[in-house]
Amino acid sequence: MKPRTQFEKLVKISNEKLADITPKAYDWAVRTQIDHIAFRTSGYKCTCGDCTHRFNYEGKAKSIKCPHCGRMVKILDTNKRILLPAVYFNTTEVLDNIQVLRTFRLNATYRKGSESSYEVIEVCRLWLNSKGQTAVTSRKRTLGYYLDNFNWSSEIELKSLSEVYFAISDCNTYPYFSAIPELRRNGLKKSISYCNPFLLMKYLLTDSRIETLMKGGHTKAVRYFINNHYRLRYCWDSLKVAYRRGYEPTDYSLWCNTISILDRLGRDIRNAKYICPDNLKEAHDQWGRKYQQVERIRIDREQMIKAKKDEDKFIKEKSRFFNIVIKDSDITISVLNSIEEYRAEGDAMHHCVFSASYYNISDSVILSARDKDGRRIETIEFSLTQGKVVQSRGVCNKNTEFHDRIVSLVNDNASLFKKAKESA
């Protein structure tokens, strides 16, 4: 790709000057970033994948020290003789006053009976200047489902920056690094392995809020807002109030959700009474339930407004059936004769007779069955074309002990609906 800006031109020149990975960074990656394997077969016979020493181990610990080389090895019960694990890691350095994050892939070869071998391949380089401008140089990517489909034999050249490179570089970073003065000034002084390192460096130069959190020592907040940067927009003022009160959220995701709910409910999200709860989870659940109630009322109101527009059609089609009442010694079944009754029936019985707009179905007549005391038992749908009950539901769509009796009672009086229909 040809450089389009002055910064990309400088990056292209600097890209040719980078040296190979340092021996210390290589040793750190091999020592700490990849699992070292001990092959264990039946009889608890183990073979160290690093030094090939053989020993017996019957314990259940997942990792132990090899008694020969002293390296921590992961016990792997397997009959395989070759394992090829791989891992990504970063190093950071400064070149031509540009911050560069270099991402490497460490490939290990563990062959039972042979000493382990390692290979480091550089994947991409993310560049950042003091103004927050970014660029990437990388190997060519090939088509495929996985993000790291790279052509490993290609050169590292200037490419278009995409989310792929942020995802690949979101891994552990060599703790000994150099940084441009602007990053040091803005708080980058310690290890950056706790979050996406390149996004952290970028936001430190372009967002004063991340700089404030970094200098204040709020590393949990930095880790969260680096990956959820959009949430700073509505949480920042609340966060400043909370910090002034000495309050540190135990779970930033849960806390931000709570702030969002409070804002939607019209509460003051700068009031410590709301934003600094003693029990965050309990407060989150409490306000969540309150918001669900408000939403249900709003949705119900909107549905009612929509239903009222269909009221004339409903009365025109269904009014001829309003006087139908079916009784026996214990049960009274009557037609629902208004949209308000549909809503009341749906609320009381916890089903969708109102929300699914059954009042709008031309072929159906909806009836409510009640006992002697007027308590609702089941809601019945009678089909005018089929001339019979198509469904009858109790609370939460469950059948009651009266189900068969109700269905038979309505079907036995199907002639009432036929007469009403013909009288129109």
Coordinates of C-alpha atoms in Angstrom, one line a residue:
M1 CA 0.0 0.0 0.0
K2 CA 1.3 3.5 -0.9
P3 CA 1.6 5.9 2.0
R4 CA -1.2 8.6 1.8
T5 CA -0.1 11.0 4.6
Q6 CA 3.1 12.5 5.9
F7 CA 2.9 10.2 9.0
E8 CA 2.5 7.1 6.8
K9 CA 5.5 8.1 4.8
L10 CA 7.6 8.5 8.0
V11 CA 6.3 5.1 9.2
K12 CA 7.3 3.4 5.9
I13 CA 10.9 4.8 6.3
S14 CA 11.1 3.8 10.0
N15 CA 9.7 0.3 9.3
E16 CA 12.9 -0.6 7.5
K17 CA 15.1 0.4 10.5
L18 CA 13.6 -2.0 13.1
A19 CA 16.0 -4.6 14.5
D20 CA 15.2 -8.2 15.4
I21 CA 13.7 -9.1 18.7
T22 CA 16.1 -8.8 21.6
P23 CA 17.4 -12.0 23.3
K24 CA 16.0 -10.8 26.7
A25 CA 12.5 -10.4 25.2
Y26 CA 12.8 -13.8 23.5
D27 CA 13.8 -15.5 26.7
W28 CA 10.9 -13.8 28.6
A29 CA 8.4 -15.0 26.0
V30 CA 9.7 -18.6 26.1
R31 CA 9.9 -18.7 29.8
T32 CA 6.5 -17.1 30.7
Q33 CA 4.2 -16.9 27.8
I34 CA 3.8 -20.5 26.6
D35 CA 2.9 -23.7 28.4
H36 CA 5.8 -26.1 28.9
I37 CA 4.5 -29.7 28.5
A38 CA 5.2 -32.9 30.3
F39 CA 3.8 -35.9 28.4
R40 CA 2.2 -38.4 30.8
T41 CA 1.1 -41.9 29.8
S42 CA -0.4 -44.8 31.6
G43 CA 1.5 -45.9 34.7
Y44 CA 2.1 -42.2 35.5
K45 CA 5.3 -42.1 33.4
C46 CA 6.2 -38.5 32.5
T47 CA 8.5 -37.1 29.9
C48 CA 9.6 -33.4 30.1
G49 CA 9.0 -31.7 26.8
D50 CA 11.9 -29.3 27.4
C51 CA 14.8 -31.5 28.6
T52 CA 13.4 -35.0 27.7
H53 CA 14.0 -36.2 31.3
R54 CA 11.7 -39.0 32.4
F55 CA 10.1 -39.3 35.8
N56 CA 7.1 -40.7 37.6
Y57 CA 4.3 -38.5 38.9
E58 CA 1.0 -39.8 40.3
G59 CA -0.4 -36.6 41.7
K60 CA -3.3 -34.5 40.5
A61 CA -1.6 -31.1 40.3
K62 CA -1.9 -29.5 36.8
S63 CA 1.6 -28.1 36.9
I64 CA 4.8 -29.2 38.6
K65 CA 8.6 -28.6 38.5
C66 CA 10.6 -30.9 36.3
P67 CA 13.0 -32.6 38.8
H68 CA 15.8 -32.3 36.2
C69 CA 15.6 -28.9 34.5
G70 CA 13.5 -27.1 37.2
R71 CA 11.1 -25.6 34.8
M72 CA 7.4 -25.6 35.6
V73 CA 5.7 -28.0 33.2
K74 CA 2.0 -28.7 32.6
I75 CA 1.1 -32.3 33.1
L76 CA -0.7 -33.5 29.9
D77 CA -2.2 -37.0 29.9
T78 CA -1.8 -38.0 26.2
N79 CA -0.4 -40.6 23.9
K80 CA 0.6 -38.0 21.3
R81 CA 4.3 -37.7 20.6
I82 CA 4.2 -34.2 19.0
L83 CA 2.6 -31.0 20.2
L84 CA 2.8 -27.6 18.4
P85 CA 1.4 -24.9 20.7
A86 CA 1.6 -21.2 19.7
V87 CA 1.0 -17.9 21.5
Y88 CA 1.2 -14.1 20.6
F89 CA 3.1 -11.5 22.6
N90 CA 4.1 -7.8 22.2
T91 CA 7.2 -5.7 22.7
T92 CA 7.1 -1.8 22.7
E93 CA 9.8 0.6 21.6
V94 CA 10.4 4.0 20.2
L95 CA 11.9 4.7 16.8
D96 CA 12.2 8.2 15.2
N97 CA 10.0 9.6 18.0
I98 CA 7.2 7.2 17.1
Q99 CA 5.8 4.6 19.5
V100 CA 5.7 1.2 17.9
L101 CA 4.0 -1.9 19.3
R102 CA 5.4 -5.1 17.7
T103 CA 3.4 -8.3 17.8
F104 CA 5.1 -11.7 17.6
R105 CA 3.9 -15.2 17.3
L106 CA 5.9 -17.8 19.3
N107 CA 5.7 -21.3 17.9
A108 CA 6.9 -24.2 20.1
T109 CA 7.6 -27.8 19.0
Y110 CA 7.5 -30.4 21.7
R111 CA 8.6 -33.8 20.4
K112 CA 8.6 -36.7 22.9
G113 CA 12.2 -37.8 23.4
S114 CA 13.7 -34.6 21.9
E115 CA 14.5 -31.3 23.4
S116 CA 11.9 -28.5 22.7
S117 CA 12.5 -25.9 20.0
Y118 CA 11.0 -22.4 19.5
E119 CA 10.5 -20.1 16.6
V120 CA 9.5 -16.4 16.8
I121 CA 7.8 -14.7 13.8
E122 CA 6.9 -11.0 13.7
V123 CA 3.3 -10.5 12.6
C124 CA 2.6 -6.8 12.6
R125 CA 3.7 -3.4 13.9
L126 CA 1.3 -0.7 15.2
W127 CA 2.6 2.8 15.0
L128 CA 1.5 5.8 17.1
N129 CA 2.8 9.4 17.2
S130 CA 2.4 12.1 19.9
K131 CA -0.7 13.5 18.1
G132 CA -2.5 10.1 18.3
Q133 CA -2.1 9.3 14.6
T134 CA -1.9 5.6 13.9
A135 CA -0.7 3.3 11.2
V136 CA 0.1 -0.4 10.8
T137 CA 2.8 -2.4 8.9
S138 CA 2.0 -6.1 8.6
R139 CA 2.5 -9.3 6.7
K140 CA -0.1 -10.1 4.1
R141 CA -3.3 -11.7 5.3
T142 CA -5.0 -14.5 3.3
L143 CA -8.7 -15.3 3.0
G144 CA -10.1 -17.4 5.8
Y145 CA -12.3 -17.7 8.9
Y146 CA -9.5 -17.0 11.4
L147 CA -8.0 -13.6 12.1
D148 CA -4.4 -14.8 12.0
N149 CA -4.4 -16.1 8.4
F150 CA -1.1 -14.5 7.5
N151 CA 1.3 -15.3 4.7
W152 CA 4.3 -15.9 6.9
S153 CA 6.8 -15.6 4.1
S154 CA 5.6 -12.2 3.0
E155 CA 7.3 -8.9 3.9
I156 CA 6.1 -6.5 6.6
E157 CA 4.6 -3.6 4.7
L158 CA 2.3 -0.7 5.2
K159 CA -1.4 -1.8 5.4
S160 CA -4.8 -0.3 6.0
L161 CA -5.5 -0.3 9.7
S162 CA -8.4 -2.6 10.8
E163 CA -9.9 -4.2 13.9
V164 CA -7.9 -7.4 13.1
Y165 CA -4.7 -5.8 14.2
F166 CA -6.2 -4.6 17.5
A167 CA -7.4 -8.1 18.2
I168 CA -4.1 -9.8 17.3
S169 CA -2.1 -7.3 19.5
D170 CA -4.4 -7.7 22.5
C171 CA -2.0 -10.0 24.3
N172 CA 0.7 -9.8 27.0
T173 CA 3.5 -7.3 26.6
Y174 CA 7.1 -7.5 27.5
P175 CA 7.3 -5.6 30.8
Y176 CA 10.5 -3.7 29.9
F177 CA 9.7 -1.1 27.4
S178 CA 10.5 2.4 26.1
A179 CA 7.9 5.1 25.5
I180 CA 7.7 8.5 23.9
P181 CA 7.8 11.4 26.4
E182 CA 4.2 12.3 25.8
L183 CA 3.1 8.8 27.0
R184 CA 5.3 9.0 30.1
R185 CA 3.8 12.4 30.8
N186 CA 0.3 11.1 30.5
G187 CA 0.8 8.3 33.0
L188 CA 2.3 5.3 31.2
K189 CA 5.0 4.3 33.7
K190 CA 4.2 0.7 34.7
S191 CA 3.4 -2.6 33.0
I192 CA 0.7 -2.4 30.4
S193 CA -0.2 -6.1 30.2
Y194 CA -3.5 -5.7 32.0
C195 CA -5.4 -4.4 28.9
N196 CA -5.1 -3.9 25.1
P197 CA -1.7 -2.0 25.1
F198 CA -2.1 -0.1 21.8
L199 CA -5.6 1.1 22.6
L200 CA -4.3 2.2 26.0
M201 CA -1.5 4.2 24.4
K202 CA -3.8 5.7 21.8
Y203 CA -6.4 6.9 24.4
L204 CA -3.7 8.2 26.7
L205 CA -2.8 10.6 23.9
T206 CA -6.3 11.4 22.7
D207 CA -8.6 11.2 25.7
S208 CA -7.9 13.2 28.9
R209 CA -10.4 11.1 30.8
I210 CA -8.3 7.9 30.4
E211 CA -5.2 10.0 31.3
T212 CA -7.0 11.1 34.5
L213 CA -7.9 7.5 35.4
M214 CA -4.4 6.3 34.7
K215 CA -2.8 9.0 36.9
G216 CA -5.3 8.3 39.6
G217 CA -4.3 4.7 39.8
H218 CA -7.7 3.4 38.8
T219 CA -6.3 0.5 36.7
K220 CA -9.6 -1.5 36.9
A221 CA -11.4 1.4 35.4
V222 CA -8.8 1.9 32.7
R223 CA -9.0 -1.8 31.8
Y224 CA -12.8 -1.6 31.5
F225 CA -13.1 1.7 29.7
I226 CA -10.3 0.9 27.2
N227 CA -12.5 -1.9 25.9
N228 CA -15.9 -0.1 26.5
H229 CA -14.9 3.4 25.6
Y230 CA -18.4 4.5 24.5
R231 CA -19.6 4.1 28.1
L232 CA -17.4 7.0 29.3
R233 CA -19.8 9.4 27.5
Y234 CA -22.6 9.0 30.1
C235 CA -20.7 7.6 33.1
W236 CA -17.9 10.1 33.3
D237 CA -19.6 12.7 35.5
S238 CA -21.0 10.0 37.8
L239 CA -17.6 8.5 38.0
K240 CA -16.0 11.8 39.2
V241 CA -18.7 12.2 41.9
A242 CA -18.1 8.6 43.0
Y243 CA -14.3 9.1 43.3
R244 CA -14.7 12.3 45.2
R245 CA -16.8 10.4 47.7
G246 CA -14.1 7.7 48.0
Y247 CA -16.3 5.1 46.2
E248 CA -14.7 2.6 43.9
P249 CA -17.1 0.3 42.0
T250 CA -16.4 -3.4 42.6
D251 CA -17.6 -4.3 39.1
Y252 CA -17.4 -1.5 36.5
S253 CA -19.7 -3.4 34.0
L254 CA -22.4 -3.8 36.6
W255 CA -22.0 -0.2 37.8
C256 CA -22.2 1.3 34.3
N257 CA -25.3 -0.7 33.7
T258 CA -26.8 0.7 36.9
I259 CA -26.0 4.3 35.8
S260 CA -27.6 3.6 32.4
I261 CA -30.8 2.3 34.1
L262 CA -30.9 5.3 36.5
D263 CA -30.5 7.7 33.6
R264 CA -33.4 6.1 31.7
L265 CA -35.5 6.3 34.9
G266 CA -34.8 10.0 35.1
R267 CA -32.8 9.8 38.4
D268 CA -30.0 12.2 39.2
I269 CA -26.9 10.3 38.1
R270 CA -24.7 12.8 39.9
N271 CA -26.3 12.1 43.3
A272 CA -24.2 9.9 45.5
K273 CA -27.3 8.4 47.0
Y274 CA -28.0 6.6 43.8
I275 CA -24.5 6.0 42.3
C276 CA -22.6 4.9 45.4
P277 CA -24.6 1.9 46.7
D278 CA -23.2 -0.2 49.5
N279 CA -24.4 -3.4 47.7
L280 CA -23.9 -2.8 44.0
K281 CA -25.5 -6.0 42.8
E282 CA -28.6 -5.5 45.0
A283 CA -29.0 -1.9 43.8
H284 CA -28.5 -3.0 40.2
D285 CA -31.2 -5.7 40.5
Q286 CA -33.6 -3.3 42.3
W287 CA -33.3 -0.5 39.7
G288 CA -33.5 -3.2 36.9
R289 CA -36.9 -4.4 38.2
K290 CA -38.1 -0.8 38.5
Y291 CA -37.1 -0.2 34.9
Q292 CA -38.9 -3.3 33.7
Q293 CA -42.1 -2.2 35.4
V294 CA -41.8 1.3 33.8
E295 CA -41.2 -0.4 30.4
R296 CA -44.1 -2.7 30.8
I297 CA -46.4 0.3 31.5
R298 CA -45.0 2.2 28.5
I299 CA -45.4 -0.8 26.1
D300 CA -48.9 -1.4 27.5
R301 CA -49.8 2.2 26.9
E302 CA -48.5 2.1 23.3
Q303 CA -50.4 -1.1 22.6
M304 CA -53.5 0.5 24.0
I305 CA -53.2 3.5 21.8
K306 CA -52.7 1.2 18.8
A307 CA -55.6 -1.0 19.8
K308 CA -57.9 2.1 20.1
K309 CA -57.4 2.8 16.4
D310 CA -58.9 -0.7 15.7
E311 CA -61.8 -0.3 18.1
D312 CA -64.4 0.7 15.4
K313 CA -63.5 -2.4 13.4
F314 CA -63.7 -4.6 16.5
I315 CA -67.2 -3.3 17.4
K316 CA -68.4 -3.7 13.9
E317 CA -67.3 -7.3 13.6
K318 CA -67.8 -8.6 17.2
S319 CA -70.7 -6.6 18.6
R320 CA -73.3 -9.2 17.4
F321 CA -71.7 -11.8 19.8
F322 CA -71.5 -9.5 22.9
N323 CA -74.8 -10.9 24.4
I324 CA -73.7 -14.5 24.3
V325 CA -73.5 -16.0 27.8
I326 CA -73.0 -19.7 28.5
K327 CA -73.6 -21.2 31.9
D328 CA -73.7 -24.3 33.9
S329 CA -74.0 -24.9 37.7
D330 CA -70.4 -23.7 38.4
I331 CA -69.1 -21.8 35.4
T332 CA -70.2 -18.7 33.5
I333 CA -68.6 -18.0 30.1
S334 CA -69.1 -14.7 28.4
V335 CA -67.7 -12.8 25.4
L336 CA -65.1 -10.1 25.9
N337 CA -66.9 -7.1 24.6
S338 CA -64.3 -4.3 24.7
I339 CA -60.6 -3.8 24.1
E340 CA -60.2 -2.9 27.8
E341 CA -61.5 -6.3 28.7
Y342 CA -58.9 -7.9 26.5
R343 CA -56.2 -6.0 28.3
A344 CA -57.6 -6.9 31.7
E345 CA -57.9 -10.5 30.7
G346 CA -54.3 -10.7 29.4
D347 CA -52.9 -9.0 32.6
A348 CA -54.9 -11.2 35.0
M349 CA -54.2 -14.5 33.1
H350 CA -50.6 -13.6 32.1
H351 CA -51.0 -14.6 28.5
C352 CA -50.9 -12.8 25.1
V353 CA -54.7 -12.4 24.3
F354 CA -54.2 -8.6 24.3
S355 CA -50.5 -8.2 23.3
A356 CA -51.0 -10.5 20.3
S357 CA -54.0 -8.5 19.2
Y358 CA -56.6 -11.3 19.3
Y359 CA -59.3 -8.6 19.1
N360 CA -58.2 -8.0 15.5
I361 CA -58.7 -11.6 14.3
S362 CA -61.9 -11.6 12.3
D363 CA -62.5 -15.3 12.5
S364 CA -62.2 -15.5 16.3
V365 CA -64.4 -14.7 19.3
I366 CA -62.7 -14.6 22.7
L367 CA -64.6 -15.6 25.8
S368 CA -63.7 -15.6 29.5
A369 CA -64.7 -18.5 31.8
R370 CA -65.3 -17.6 35.5
D371 CA -66.4 -19.5 38.6
K372 CA -69.2 -18.6 41.0
D373 CA -67.2 -16.0 42.7
G374 CA -66.2 -14.2 39.5
R375 CA -62.6 -15.5 39.4
R376 CA -61.2 -16.1 36.0
I377 CA -60.5 -19.7 35.1
E378 CA -59.6 -19.9 31.4
T379 CA -59.7 -17.8 28.3
I380 CA -61.3 -19.4 25.2
E381 CA -60.9 -18.8 21.5
F382 CA -63.8 -19.9 19.4
S383 CA -63.3 -20.2 15.6
L384 CA -66.3 -18.9 13.6
T385 CA -65.3 -20.8 10.4
Q386 CA -64.6 -24.1 12.2
G387 CA -67.5 -23.7 14.6
K388 CA -65.6 -24.9 17.7
V389 CA -63.1 -24.0 20.4
V390 CA -59.5 -23.9 19.0
Q391 CA -57.8 -23.2 22.3
S392 CA -58.6 -22.6 26.0
R393 CA -55.9 -21.4 28.3
G394 CA -55.6 -20.8 32.0
V395 CA -53.1 -18.7 33.9
C396 CA -49.7 -18.6 32.1
N397 CA -51.2 -20.7 29.3
K398 CA -51.7 -23.8 31.5
N399 CA -54.8 -26.0 31.5
T400 CA -57.0 -26.1 34.6
E401 CA -59.0 -28.9 36.1
F402 CA -62.1 -27.4 34.3
H403 CA -60.5 -27.4 30.9
D404 CA -62.4 -30.3 29.3
R405 CA -65.6 -29.1 30.9
I406 CA -65.2 -25.6 29.5
V407 CA -64.4 -26.7 26.0
S408 CA -67.3 -29.1 25.9
L409 CA -69.7 -26.4 27.3
V410 CA -68.8 -23.9 24.6
N411 CA -68.8 -26.5 21.8
D412 CA -72.2 -27.7 22.9
N413 CA -73.5 -24.2 22.4
A414 CA -71.8 -23.5 19.1
S415 CA -75.2 -22.8 17.6
L416 CA -75.4 -19.5 19.5
F417 CA -72.4 -18.2 17.5
K418 CA -73.9 -19.4 14.2
K419 CA -77.2 -17.6 14.9
A420 CA -75.4 -14.4 15.9
K421 CA -73.3 -14.5 12.7
E422 CA -76.3 -15.1 10.5
S423 CA -78.3 -12.3 12.1
A424 CA -75.8 -9.6 11.0

